[in-house]
Amino acid sequence: MEEESQRTTTPLLPDNNHHRRWYHHLTDPLRLKTTLSSELSGSVGDLGTYIPIVLALTLVSHLDLSTTLIFTALYNISTGLLFSIPMPVQPMKSIASVALSDSLTLPQIATGGMCTAITLLFLGSTGLMSVLYRYIPLPVVRGVQLSQGLNFAFSAVKYIRYDQDFAANKSGGPRSWLGLDGLILAISCLCFLVLSTGSGELGSSTHPEETVSSSDRFRRRRLKLLSAIPAALIVFLVGLFLCFVRDPSIIKDLQFGPSKFHVLTITWDDWKTGFIKAAIPQIPLSILNSVIAVCKLSGDMFPDREASVAKVSVSVGIMNLVGCWFGAMPVCHGAGGLAGQYRFGARSGASVVFLGLGKLVLGLVFGNSFVRILGEFPIGILGVLLLFAGIELAMASRDMNTKEESFVMLVCAAVSMTGSSAALGFGCGIVLFLLLKLREMDCSKIMFWNSSLESTKDSLDI
């Protein structure tokens, strides 16, 4: 009987091991690298860019908010499981800017996103993106990151200081000091975030507890207690609560349930307009900031879990080729979003999974009526969240150790910001880098090569 039982149970072991491997493969990305409160706080770190763009596209271009929330929620959950880091899902900013300024239709926005996605999918699947990542000089990448980070910071200060009209894509008069969206509220949130999160580092001292004084021990305990506060999440929830205080009629206007999915009707003119006006300016930005810069930043923040450029590029391609057909907003993986989530405590894929679950609930429960809530969200609070994300991204450039590297980085950043084009700054940075290398090239080798060629030619003539 024992032999029969062994024969019947032994074949099941490989299947159990197989299921065990799959279980660990799915749960490892969700294993917390820090406290649960830090992961929850970090999950809302990129909403300073997400909410303004989504709100503007919903008001101006009639974006289906329910569809966008549901698809971006699925993207967040998928990327959290795939990358094991807080890989963000953010709007394609160049497409959004063109859509608002040129009044593009929803099919034209979708085709711009799909054309960009096809390009990135091709570059990622063929390995060309890996070649670009390997040979692009680090100072040029840092220049792109610095320009994007400072652009975020400048926009954040503008959100805090001035009233904003996202539908018209312009700033208004100076923001009042008092009120539920006043300067005092924004400054109070800013001070609370600085006091609770400090410079954004979660690491503790390497000295053992026995070697520190009682005052240092008290200080470490106080900092540990402050870092345990989900500061960004608290600030976001305060802003959400103030939406209903600012306009109580929101509750009456809420309609529960998601909107119905439908496939967009896209004409040839939509493809042509979307490619020329939306995709062409977006493709260089996506290659530089959404793939190369975000992978380099992931290596800086998570040296043992650096994201693969091929995987990130293919991920952006698949997301948009699926969601854009249904009218979802074109998205990418932005370095600014990763910096913002890291700044407020996100250290694993669990943070973006939490964010995805939150978006999924909002999209399924409130649907398109959630735009009424977002329309009353205090813009000053969004500016504060965006400010921290921009500064964190810009600080990635602090590893430039030589004057030559800093020179290339600063010129690249200056051109990118002045010309409002990351591609233009990138091109100038590459040319400058090559000129500096040409200046240092050993000319003796070239002269030796020329003399060898001349002697060979003379011997052949003889």
Tab-separated table of N, CA, C and O in Angstrom, residues 349-405:
chain	number	residue	atom	x	y	z
A	349	GLY	N	6.620	47.240	-7.063
A	349	GLY	CA	5.493	47.264	-7.980
A	349	GLY	C	4.152	47.345	-7.269
A	349	GLY	O	3.128	47.656	-7.896
A	350	ALA	N	4.140	47.076	-5.960
A	350	ALA	CA	2.876	47.113	-5.223
A	350	ALA	C	2.254	48.500	-5.229
A	350	ALA	O	1.026	48.633	-5.241
A	351	SER	N	3.083	49.555	-5.233
A	351	SER	CA	2.546	50.918	-5.160
A	351	SER	C	1.679	51.240	-6.376
A	351	SER	O	0.588	51.796	-6.236
A	352	VAL	N	2.148	50.885	-7.571
A	352	VAL	CA	1.349	51.182	-8.766
A	352	VAL	C	0.165	50.219	-8.885
A	352	VAL	O	-0.846	50.558	-9.510
A	353	VAL	N	0.273	49.033	-8.304
A	353	VAL	CA	-0.884	48.139	-8.264
A	353	VAL	C	-1.975	48.745	-7.385
A	353	VAL	O	-3.165	48.714	-7.735
A	354	PHE	N	-1.588	49.308	-6.230
A	354	PHE	CA	-2.564	50.003	-5.376
A	354	PHE	C	-3.214	51.161	-6.131
A	354	PHE	O	-4.432	51.360	-6.058
A	355	LEU	N	-2.397	51.931	-6.855
A	355	LEU	CA	-2.938	53.042	-7.643
A	355	LEU	C	-3.901	52.536	-8.701
A	355	LEU	O	-4.966	53.124	-8.927
A	356	GLY	N	-3.528	51.437	-9.373
A	356	GLY	CA	-4.397	50.868	-10.393
A	356	GLY	C	-5.730	50.402	-9.824
A	356	GLY	O	-6.790	50.613	-10.443
A	357	LEU	N	-5.701	49.780	-8.663
A	357	LEU	CA	-6.952	49.343	-8.036
A	357	LEU	C	-7.827	50.537	-7.686
A	357	LEU	O	-9.057	50.490	-7.852
A	358	GLY	N	-7.200	51.633	-7.214
A	358	GLY	CA	-7.973	52.832	-6.914
A	358	GLY	C	-8.612	53.428	-8.152
A	358	GLY	O	-9.802	53.814	-8.137
A	359	LYS	N	-7.854	53.512	-9.252
A	359	LYS	CA	-8.420	54.026	-10.511
A	359	LYS	C	-9.539	53.123	-11.021
A	359	LYS	O	-10.555	53.614	-11.546
A	360	LEU	N	-9.353	51.825	-10.879
A	360	LEU	CA	-10.360	50.879	-11.364
A	360	LEU	C	-11.675	51.058	-10.612
A	360	LEU	O	-12.758	51.054	-11.227
A	361	VAL	N	-11.593	51.233	-9.307
A	361	VAL	CA	-12.806	51.452	-8.516
A	361	VAL	C	-13.494	52.751	-8.935
A	361	VAL	O	-14.724	52.788	-9.127
A	362	LEU	N	-12.718	53.823	-9.090
A	362	LEU	CA	-13.299	55.104	-9.491
A	362	LEU	C	-13.936	55.026	-10.868
A	362	LEU	O	-15.016	55.570	-11.107
A	363	GLY	N	-13.261	54.351	-11.813
A	363	GLY	CA	-13.801	54.243	-13.157
A	363	GLY	C	-15.060	53.404	-13.232
A	363	GLY	O	-15.986	53.709	-13.990
A	364	LEU	N	-15.116	52.333	-12.429
A	364	LEU	CA	-16.289	51.448	-12.452
A	364	LEU	C	-17.456	52.012	-11.657
A	364	LEU	O	-18.622	51.812	-12.020
A	365	VAL	N	-17.165	52.756	-10.580
A	365	VAL	CA	-18.228	53.250	-9.706
A	365	VAL	C	-18.768	54.592	-10.188
A	365	VAL	O	-19.982	54.779	-10.322
A	366	PHE	N	-17.875	55.546	-10.472
A	366	PHE	CA	-18.322	56.898	-10.814
A	366	PHE	C	-18.380	57.157	-12.313
A	366	PHE	O	-19.111	58.035	-12.758
A	367	GLY	N	-17.572	56.448	-13.104
A	367	GLY	CA	-17.605	56.643	-14.548
A	367	GLY	C	-17.202	58.041	-14.945
A	367	GLY	O	-16.322	58.673	-14.349
A	368	ASN	N	-17.866	58.589	-15.953
A	368	ASN	CA	-17.530	59.915	-16.465
A	368	ASN	C	-17.919	61.038	-15.508
A	368	ASN	O	-17.418	62.166	-15.646
A	369	SER	N	-18.800	60.765	-14.549
A	369	SER	CA	-19.190	61.826	-13.622
A	369	SER	C	-18.068	62.196	-12.674
A	369	SER	O	-18.152	63.218	-11.984
A	370	PHE	N	-17.000	61.413	-12.639
A	370	PHE	CA	-15.866	61.738	-11.773
A	370	PHE	C	-15.176	63.025	-12.214
A	370	PHE	O	-14.447	63.636	-11.438
A	371	VAL	N	-15.432	63.456	-13.459
A	371	VAL	CA	-14.831	64.696	-13.929
A	371	VAL	C	-15.356	65.892	-13.133
A	371	VAL	O	-14.659	66.902	-12.984
A	372	ARG	N	-16.556	65.788	-12.582
A	372	ARG	CA	-17.083	66.872	-11.737
A	372	ARG	C	-16.254	67.004	-10.466
A	372	ARG	O	-16.038	68.109	-9.967
A	373	ILE	N	-15.788	65.888	-9.947
A	373	ILE	CA	-14.955	65.925	-8.749
A	373	ILE	C	-13.590	66.509	-9.077
A	373	ILE	O	-13.080	67.388	-8.367
A	374	LEU	N	-12.982	66.021	-10.166
A	374	LEU	CA	-11.660	66.522	-10.549
A	374	LEU	C	-11.692	68.009	-10.865
A	374	LEU	O	-10.709	68.725	-10.645
A	375	GLY	N	-12.801	68.486	-11.394
A	375	GLY	CA	-12.906	69.903	-11.737
A	375	GLY	C	-12.827	70.822	-10.532
A	375	GLY	O	-12.514	72.008	-10.679
A	376	GLU	N	-13.116	70.291	-9.339
A	376	GLU	CA	-13.053	71.099	-8.120
A	376	GLU	C	-11.820	70.800	-7.284
A	376	GLU	O	-11.679	71.350	-6.188
A	377	PHE	N	-10.933	69.941	-7.775
A	377	PHE	CA	-9.742	69.594	-6.992
A	377	PHE	C	-8.838	70.818	-6.877
A	377	PHE	O	-8.572	71.495	-7.875
A	378	PRO	N	-8.341	71.139	-5.685
A	378	PRO	CA	-7.471	72.316	-5.519
A	378	PRO	C	-6.207	72.217	-6.371
A	378	PRO	O	-5.388	71.318	-6.179
A	379	ILE	N	-6.046	73.148	-7.289
A	379	ILE	CA	-4.911	73.105	-8.214
A	379	ILE	C	-3.600	73.356	-7.480
A	379	ILE	O	-2.549	72.857	-7.865
A	380	GLY	N	-3.650	74.141	-6.403
A	380	GLY	CA	-2.448	74.393	-5.633
A	380	GLY	C	-1.850	73.110	-5.060
A	380	GLY	O	-0.629	72.942	-5.003
A	381	ILE	N	-2.708	72.174	-4.629
A	381	ILE	CA	-2.222	70.895	-4.102
A	381	ILE	C	-1.585	70.071	-5.213
A	381	ILE	O	-0.548	69.423	-5.011
A	382	LEU	N	-2.188	70.088	-6.397
A	382	LEU	CA	-1.571	69.391	-7.532
A	382	LEU	C	-0.200	69.987	-7.841
A	382	LEU	O	0.746	69.262	-8.178
A	383	GLY	N	-0.088	71.306	-7.732
A	383	GLY	CA	1.201	71.961	-7.967
A	383	GLY	C	2.256	71.518	-6.970
A	383	GLY	O	3.424	71.323	-7.334
A	384	VAL	N	1.868	71.338	-5.717
A	384	VAL	CA	2.818	70.892	-4.696
A	384	VAL	C	3.325	69.490	-5.016
A	384	VAL	O	4.532	69.208	-4.945
A	385	LEU	N	2.421	68.566	-5.379
A	385	LEU	CA	2.833	67.201	-5.728
A	385	LEU	C	3.738	67.212	-6.957
A	385	LEU	O	4.736	66.486	-7.010
A	386	LEU	N	3.385	68.051	-7.936
A	386	LEU	CA	4.186	68.122	-9.157
A	386	LEU	C	5.565	68.724	-8.877
A	386	LEU	O	6.559	68.324	-9.494
A	387	LEU	N	5.652	69.658	-7.951
A	387	LEU	CA	6.927	70.282	-7.617
A	387	LEU	C	7.919	69.249	-7.087
A	387	LEU	O	9.088	69.219	-7.508
A	388	PHE	N	7.482	68.396	-6.189
A	388	PHE	CA	8.376	67.379	-5.642
A	388	PHE	C	8.812	66.390	-6.717
A	388	PHE	O	9.965	65.942	-6.739
A	389	ALA	N	7.898	66.030	-7.626
A	389	ALA	CA	8.253	65.108	-8.710
A	389	ALA	C	9.300	65.736	-9.629
A	389	ALA	O	10.262	65.073	-10.040
A	390	GLY	N	9.123	67.013	-9.959
A	390	GLY	CA	10.074	67.678	-10.844
A	390	GLY	C	11.452	67.818	-10.221
A	390	GLY	O	12.471	67.572	-10.882
A	391	ILE	N	11.498	68.181	-8.947
A	391	ILE	CA	12.789	68.338	-8.277
A	391	ILE	C	13.506	66.999	-8.165
A	391	ILE	O	14.724	66.904	-8.364
A	392	GLU	N	12.772	65.939	-7.857
A	392	GLU	CA	13.386	64.606	-7.751
A	392	GLU	C	13.975	64.168	-9.088
A	392	GLU	O	15.069	63.598	-9.146
A	393	LEU	N	13.266	64.445	-10.186
A	393	LEU	CA	13.776	64.082	-11.512
A	393	LEU	C	15.006	64.909	-11.861
A	393	LEU	O	15.994	64.379	-12.385
A	394	ALA	N	14.974	66.203	-11.576
A	394	ALA	CA	16.120	67.058	-11.884
A	394	ALA	C	17.347	66.660	-11.074
A	394	ALA	O	18.483	66.772	-11.553
A	395	MET	N	17.151	66.174	-9.847
A	395	MET	CA	18.279	65.805	-8.992
A	395	MET	C	19.004	64.556	-9.488
A	395	MET	O	20.106	64.262	-9.006
A	396	ALA	N	18.445	63.847	-10.445
A	396	ALA	CA	19.149	62.692	-11.014
A	396	ALA	C	20.423	63.121	-11.733
A	396	ALA	O	21.327	62.299	-11.941
A	397	SER	N	20.523	64.399	-12.086
A	397	SER	CA	21.689	64.895	-12.820
A	397	SER	C	22.857	65.252	-11.905
A	397	SER	O	23.880	65.739	-12.388
A	398	ARG	N	22.738	64.989	-10.618
A	398	ARG	CA	23.801	65.383	-9.693
A	398	ARG	C	25.032	64.478	-9.768
A	398	ARG	O	26.023	64.737	-9.070
A	399	ASP	N	25.009	63.422	-10.582
A	399	ASP	CA	26.155	62.503	-10.651
A	399	ASP	C	27.154	62.888	-11.742
A	399	ASP	O	28.048	62.098	-12.064
A	400	MET	N	27.021	64.086	-12.309
A	400	MET	CA	28.000	64.532	-13.286
A	400	MET	C	29.264	64.977	-12.547
A	400	MET	O	29.258	65.973	-11.815
A	401	ASN	N	30.358	64.244	-12.739
A	401	ASN	CA	31.549	64.428	-11.911
A	401	ASN	C	32.604	65.352	-12.528
A	401	ASN	O	33.496	65.824	-11.828
A	402	THR	N	32.545	65.569	-13.834
A	402	THR	CA	33.548	66.412	-14.482
A	402	THR	C	32.889	67.652	-15.077
A	402	THR	O	31.676	67.687	-15.313
A	403	LYS	N	33.704	68.649	-15.322
A	403	LYS	CA	33.191	69.884	-15.909
A	403	LYS	C	32.702	69.646	-17.333
A	403	LYS	O	31.727	70.264	-17.772
A	404	GLU	N	33.362	68.753	-18.050
A	404	GLU	CA	32.945	68.442	-19.416
A	404	GLU	C	31.553	67.819	-19.432
A	404	GLU	O	30.695	68.207	-20.242
A	405	GLU	N	31.305	66.865	-18.537
A	405	GLU	CA	29.988	66.230	-18.477
A	405	GLU	C	28.912	67.246	-18.095
A	405	GLU	O	27.821	67.261	-18.683
